[in-house]
Structure formats: structure tokens, C-alpha cells
Tab-separated table of C-alpha atoms in Angstrom:
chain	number	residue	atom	x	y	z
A	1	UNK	CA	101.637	112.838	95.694
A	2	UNK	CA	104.185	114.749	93.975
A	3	UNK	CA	105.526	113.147	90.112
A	4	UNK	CA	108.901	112.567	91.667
A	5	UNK	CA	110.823	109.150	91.542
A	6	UNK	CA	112.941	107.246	93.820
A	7	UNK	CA	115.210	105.455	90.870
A	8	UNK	CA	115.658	101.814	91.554
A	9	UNK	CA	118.949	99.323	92.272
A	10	UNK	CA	118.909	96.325	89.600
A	11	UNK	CA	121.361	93.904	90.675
A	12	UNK	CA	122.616	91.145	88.669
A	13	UNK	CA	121.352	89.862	85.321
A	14	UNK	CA	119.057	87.297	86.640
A	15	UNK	CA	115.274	87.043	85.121
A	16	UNK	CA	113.928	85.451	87.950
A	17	UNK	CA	111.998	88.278	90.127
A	18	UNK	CA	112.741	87.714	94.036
A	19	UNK	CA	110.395	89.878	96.055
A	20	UNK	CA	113.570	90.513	98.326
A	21	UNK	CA	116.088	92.361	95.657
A	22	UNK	CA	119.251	94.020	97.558
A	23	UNK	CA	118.369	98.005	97.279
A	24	UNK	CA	115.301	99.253	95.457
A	25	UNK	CA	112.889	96.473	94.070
A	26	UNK	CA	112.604	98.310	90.849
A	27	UNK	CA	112.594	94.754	88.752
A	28	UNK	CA	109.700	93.298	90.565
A	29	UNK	CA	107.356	96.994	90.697
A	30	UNK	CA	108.395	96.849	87.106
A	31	UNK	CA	106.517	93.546	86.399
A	32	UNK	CA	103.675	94.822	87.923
A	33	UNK	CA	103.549	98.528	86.264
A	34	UNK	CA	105.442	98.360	82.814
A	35	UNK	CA	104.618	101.412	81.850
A	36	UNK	CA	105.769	103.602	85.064
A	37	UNK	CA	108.361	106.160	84.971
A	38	UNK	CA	109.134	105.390	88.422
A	39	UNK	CA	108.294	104.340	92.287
A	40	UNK	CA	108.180	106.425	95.534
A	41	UNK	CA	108.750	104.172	98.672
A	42	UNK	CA	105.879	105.273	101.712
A	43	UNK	CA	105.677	103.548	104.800
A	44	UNK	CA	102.324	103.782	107.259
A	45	UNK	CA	102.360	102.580	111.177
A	46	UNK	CA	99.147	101.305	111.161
A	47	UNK	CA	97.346	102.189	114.288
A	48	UNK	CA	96.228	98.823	116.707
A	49	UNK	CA	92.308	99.354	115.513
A	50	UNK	CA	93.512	99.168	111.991
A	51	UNK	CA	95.748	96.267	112.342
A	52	UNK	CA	93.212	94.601	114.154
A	53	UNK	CA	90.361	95.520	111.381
A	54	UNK	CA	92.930	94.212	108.375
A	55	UNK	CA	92.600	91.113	110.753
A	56	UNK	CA	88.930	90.915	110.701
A	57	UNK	CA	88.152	91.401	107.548
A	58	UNK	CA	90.858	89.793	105.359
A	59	UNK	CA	90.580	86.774	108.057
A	60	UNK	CA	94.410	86.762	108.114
A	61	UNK	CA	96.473	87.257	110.870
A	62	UNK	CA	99.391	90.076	109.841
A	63	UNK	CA	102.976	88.770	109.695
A	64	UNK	CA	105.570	90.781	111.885
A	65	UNK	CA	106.850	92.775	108.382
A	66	UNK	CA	103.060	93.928	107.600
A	67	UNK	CA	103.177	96.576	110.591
A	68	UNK	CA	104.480	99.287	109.538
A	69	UNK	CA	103.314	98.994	106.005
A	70	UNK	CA	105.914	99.209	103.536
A	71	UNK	CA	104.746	100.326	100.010
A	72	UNK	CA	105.163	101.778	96.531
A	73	UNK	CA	103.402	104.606	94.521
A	74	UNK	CA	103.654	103.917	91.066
A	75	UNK	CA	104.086	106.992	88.964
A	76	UNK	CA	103.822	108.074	85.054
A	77	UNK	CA	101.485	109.186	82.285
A	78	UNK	CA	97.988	108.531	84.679
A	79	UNK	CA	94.569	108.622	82.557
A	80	UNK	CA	93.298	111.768	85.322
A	81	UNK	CA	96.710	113.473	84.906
A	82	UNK	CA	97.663	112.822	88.743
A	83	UNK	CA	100.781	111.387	87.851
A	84	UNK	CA	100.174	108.090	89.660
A	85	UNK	CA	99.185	104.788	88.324
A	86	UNK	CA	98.698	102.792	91.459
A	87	UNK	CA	100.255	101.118	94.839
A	88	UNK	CA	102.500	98.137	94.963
A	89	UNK	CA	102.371	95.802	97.995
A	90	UNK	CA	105.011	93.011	98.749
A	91	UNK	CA	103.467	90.249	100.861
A	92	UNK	CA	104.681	86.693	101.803
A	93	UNK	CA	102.881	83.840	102.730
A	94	UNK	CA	103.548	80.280	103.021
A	95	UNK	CA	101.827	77.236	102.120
A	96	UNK	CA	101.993	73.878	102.893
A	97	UNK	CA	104.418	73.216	100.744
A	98	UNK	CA	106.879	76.415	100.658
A	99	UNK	CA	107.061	79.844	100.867
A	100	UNK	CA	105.395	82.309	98.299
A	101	UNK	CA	106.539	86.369	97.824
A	102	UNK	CA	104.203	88.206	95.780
A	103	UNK	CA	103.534	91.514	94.277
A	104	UNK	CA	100.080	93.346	94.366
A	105	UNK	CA	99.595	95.723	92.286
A	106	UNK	CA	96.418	97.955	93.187
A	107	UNK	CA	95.382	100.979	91.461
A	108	UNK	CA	94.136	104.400	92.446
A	109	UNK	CA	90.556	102.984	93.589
A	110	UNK	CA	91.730	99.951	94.787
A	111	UNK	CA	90.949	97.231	92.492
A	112	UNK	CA	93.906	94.676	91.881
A	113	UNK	CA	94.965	95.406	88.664
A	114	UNK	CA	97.531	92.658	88.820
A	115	UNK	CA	99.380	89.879	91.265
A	116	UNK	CA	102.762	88.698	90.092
A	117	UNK	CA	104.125	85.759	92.142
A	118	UNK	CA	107.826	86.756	92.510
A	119	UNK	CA	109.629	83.752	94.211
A	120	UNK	CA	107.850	80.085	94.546
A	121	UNK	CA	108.793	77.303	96.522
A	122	UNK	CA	105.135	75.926	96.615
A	123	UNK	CA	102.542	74.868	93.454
A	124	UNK	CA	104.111	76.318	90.229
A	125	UNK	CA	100.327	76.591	89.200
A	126	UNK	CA	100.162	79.324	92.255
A	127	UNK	CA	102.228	81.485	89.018
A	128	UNK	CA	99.909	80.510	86.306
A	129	UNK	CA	97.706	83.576	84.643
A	130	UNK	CA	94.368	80.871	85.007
A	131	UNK	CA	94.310	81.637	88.630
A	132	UNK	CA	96.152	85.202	89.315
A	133	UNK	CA	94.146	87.038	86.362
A	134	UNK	CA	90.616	85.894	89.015
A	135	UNK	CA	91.881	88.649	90.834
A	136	UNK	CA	92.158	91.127	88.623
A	137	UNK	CA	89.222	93.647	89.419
A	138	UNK	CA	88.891	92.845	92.828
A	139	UNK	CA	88.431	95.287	95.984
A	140	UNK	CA	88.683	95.004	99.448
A	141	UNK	CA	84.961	94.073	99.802
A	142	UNK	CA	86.067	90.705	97.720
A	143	UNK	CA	85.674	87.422	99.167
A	144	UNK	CA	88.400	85.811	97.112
A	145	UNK	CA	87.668	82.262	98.531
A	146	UNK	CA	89.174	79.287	96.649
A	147	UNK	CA	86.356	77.127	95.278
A	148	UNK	CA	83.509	80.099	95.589
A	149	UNK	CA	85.634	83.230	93.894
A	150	UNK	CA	88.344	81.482	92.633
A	151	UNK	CA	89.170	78.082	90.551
A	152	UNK	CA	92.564	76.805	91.334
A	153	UNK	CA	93.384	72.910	90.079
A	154	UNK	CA	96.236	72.326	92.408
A	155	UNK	CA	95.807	71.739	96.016
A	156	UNK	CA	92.985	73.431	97.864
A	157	UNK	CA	95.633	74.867	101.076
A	158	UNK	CA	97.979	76.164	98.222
A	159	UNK	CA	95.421	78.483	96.454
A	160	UNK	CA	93.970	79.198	100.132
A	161	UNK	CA	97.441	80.632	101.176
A	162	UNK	CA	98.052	83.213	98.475
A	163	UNK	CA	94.153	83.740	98.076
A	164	UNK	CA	95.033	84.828	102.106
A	165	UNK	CA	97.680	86.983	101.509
A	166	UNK	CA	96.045	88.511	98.356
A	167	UNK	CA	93.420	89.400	101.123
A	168	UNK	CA	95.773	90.734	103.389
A	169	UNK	CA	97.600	92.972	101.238
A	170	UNK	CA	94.761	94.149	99.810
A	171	UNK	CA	93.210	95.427	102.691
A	172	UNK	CA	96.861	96.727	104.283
A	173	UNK	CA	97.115	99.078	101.093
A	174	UNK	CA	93.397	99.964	101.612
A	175	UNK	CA	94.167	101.544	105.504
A	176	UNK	CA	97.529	102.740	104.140
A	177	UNK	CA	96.167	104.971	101.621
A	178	UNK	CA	93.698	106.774	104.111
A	179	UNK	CA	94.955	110.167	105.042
């Protein structure tokens, strides 16, 4: 991946992140990787096997806007001089009691290194760092089950659906980063 930048598109003067920004997304990748000089938009088609292995394994059925996969390489001052820092994932979910858009942030051997909830109409305790820092560290191979993996003190479905989507985009960045 070459050290070039797409430069972003902040809009207004709002603090609240919304996973949906008009133009580049730049505010919410920020909040995931401070310390990147930039972000380079991919997109994958996954193939049918893939989508249907994502499927399997995250035990999440992919939403309509999962397929292709629409992602972002984080770029800057890397530790193995590559020049990237990691992938960014957008998901949605809902639970029972709203919507949630989140942020992944995943770097380059796919452990979370961070998952930012961006817009919440559900538990505010979905945002709290007591439940998204259990993720922190995870792969693909993760479980991330409410109760087993992960403590959550709201309501058991809530936790479930970002847990879920956590899952999913997890294992959508892991198939879009194979050549």
C-alpha cells in the first residue's frame, strides 16, 4: 500500500461523531487512529464463499451495505516502517432498542485495537470504555460472547448486538485484506 492519502471532508462544527458524515469520514477514522496522517478508501466484492464464511463464523448474517466491503487504510509513522497503521471498518447494527454505527479499528495483524461507537440510539453503556476496551486485542478466532468474553451491565440483547457486529466486521476486514 503506497503512503498516499485521500484528505478528508469535515463538515460542520459538531462533536458528536455520526458514522454517516457527508464526504470523507475523516472525523470518525480520526477517533479511531489519532495519530494518522491520513486514510485511503478500498473497497473488496467479496466472493459468495466468503460472504457465506463471514456468515459462519461471526454467526451474523451480513447487512445489504457489508457486500462490497467498504474500508479504510490508516496511514502514518508505522512501528515496521510500512507506512500503515491499520484498517477501519464502519458497521451498523441494531438492537432492541435503536440503532448503533460503529467504528472498528483493526491493525496490521488483525487484532482490534479499538471500537468507537459513533451514533447511539440504544444503551448509552453500549459507549462506555468498561465494555468496548474487552475488545481490544481481539482476532477473528475471538468468541466475543456477552456473559463468557465480555461483561456488559445493561441489557443482555444490547451488548449481544454490537458484540455481533464487532464479529462481523471483524471478520469482513479479515477476507478483505487477503490478496
Amino acid at each position: 500500500i503506497r503512503d498516499s492519502s485521500v484528505t478528508g471532508v469535515q463538515t460542520g462544527s459538531s462533536d458528536l461523531l455520526t458514522a454517516h458524515e457527508s464526504g470523507f469520514p475523516e472525523k470518525t477514522l480520526k477517533s479511531v487512529f489519532p495519530d494518522a496522517t491520513g486514510f485511503t478508501a478500498r473497497k473488496k466484492q467479496l466472493t459468495a464463499v466468503q460472504a457465506k464464511r463471514i456468515e459462519q463464523t461471526s454467526a451474523s448474517k451480513l447487512h445489504a451495505n457489508d457486500n462490497p466491503v467498504n474500508f479504510y487504510v490508516a496511514v502514518g509513522k508505522a512501528a515496521d516502517n510500512s507506512g500503515v497503521l491499520g484498517m477501519v471498518l464502519l458497521v451498523d447494527t441494531k438492537g432492541p432498542k435503536g440503532a448503533v454505527d460503529l467504528a472498528i479499528g483493526v491493525k496490521r495483524d488483525l487484532t482490534i485495537s479499538k471500537v468507537v461507537v459513533v451514533e447511539n440510539k440504544d444503551e448509552a453503556a453500549l459507549a462506555s470504555a468498561a465494555f468496548l476496551d474487552q475488545f481490544k486485542g481481539k482476532n477473528a478466532a475471538a468468541s466475543l460472547t456477552v456473559g463468557k468474553d465480555l461483561k456488559y451491565s445493561g441489557a443482555a440483547a444490547s451488548g449481544e448486538a454490537v458484540a455481533s457486529a464487532v464479529r462481523r466486521g471483524i471478520q469482513l476486514l479479515a477476507e478483505a485484506s487477503k490478496p
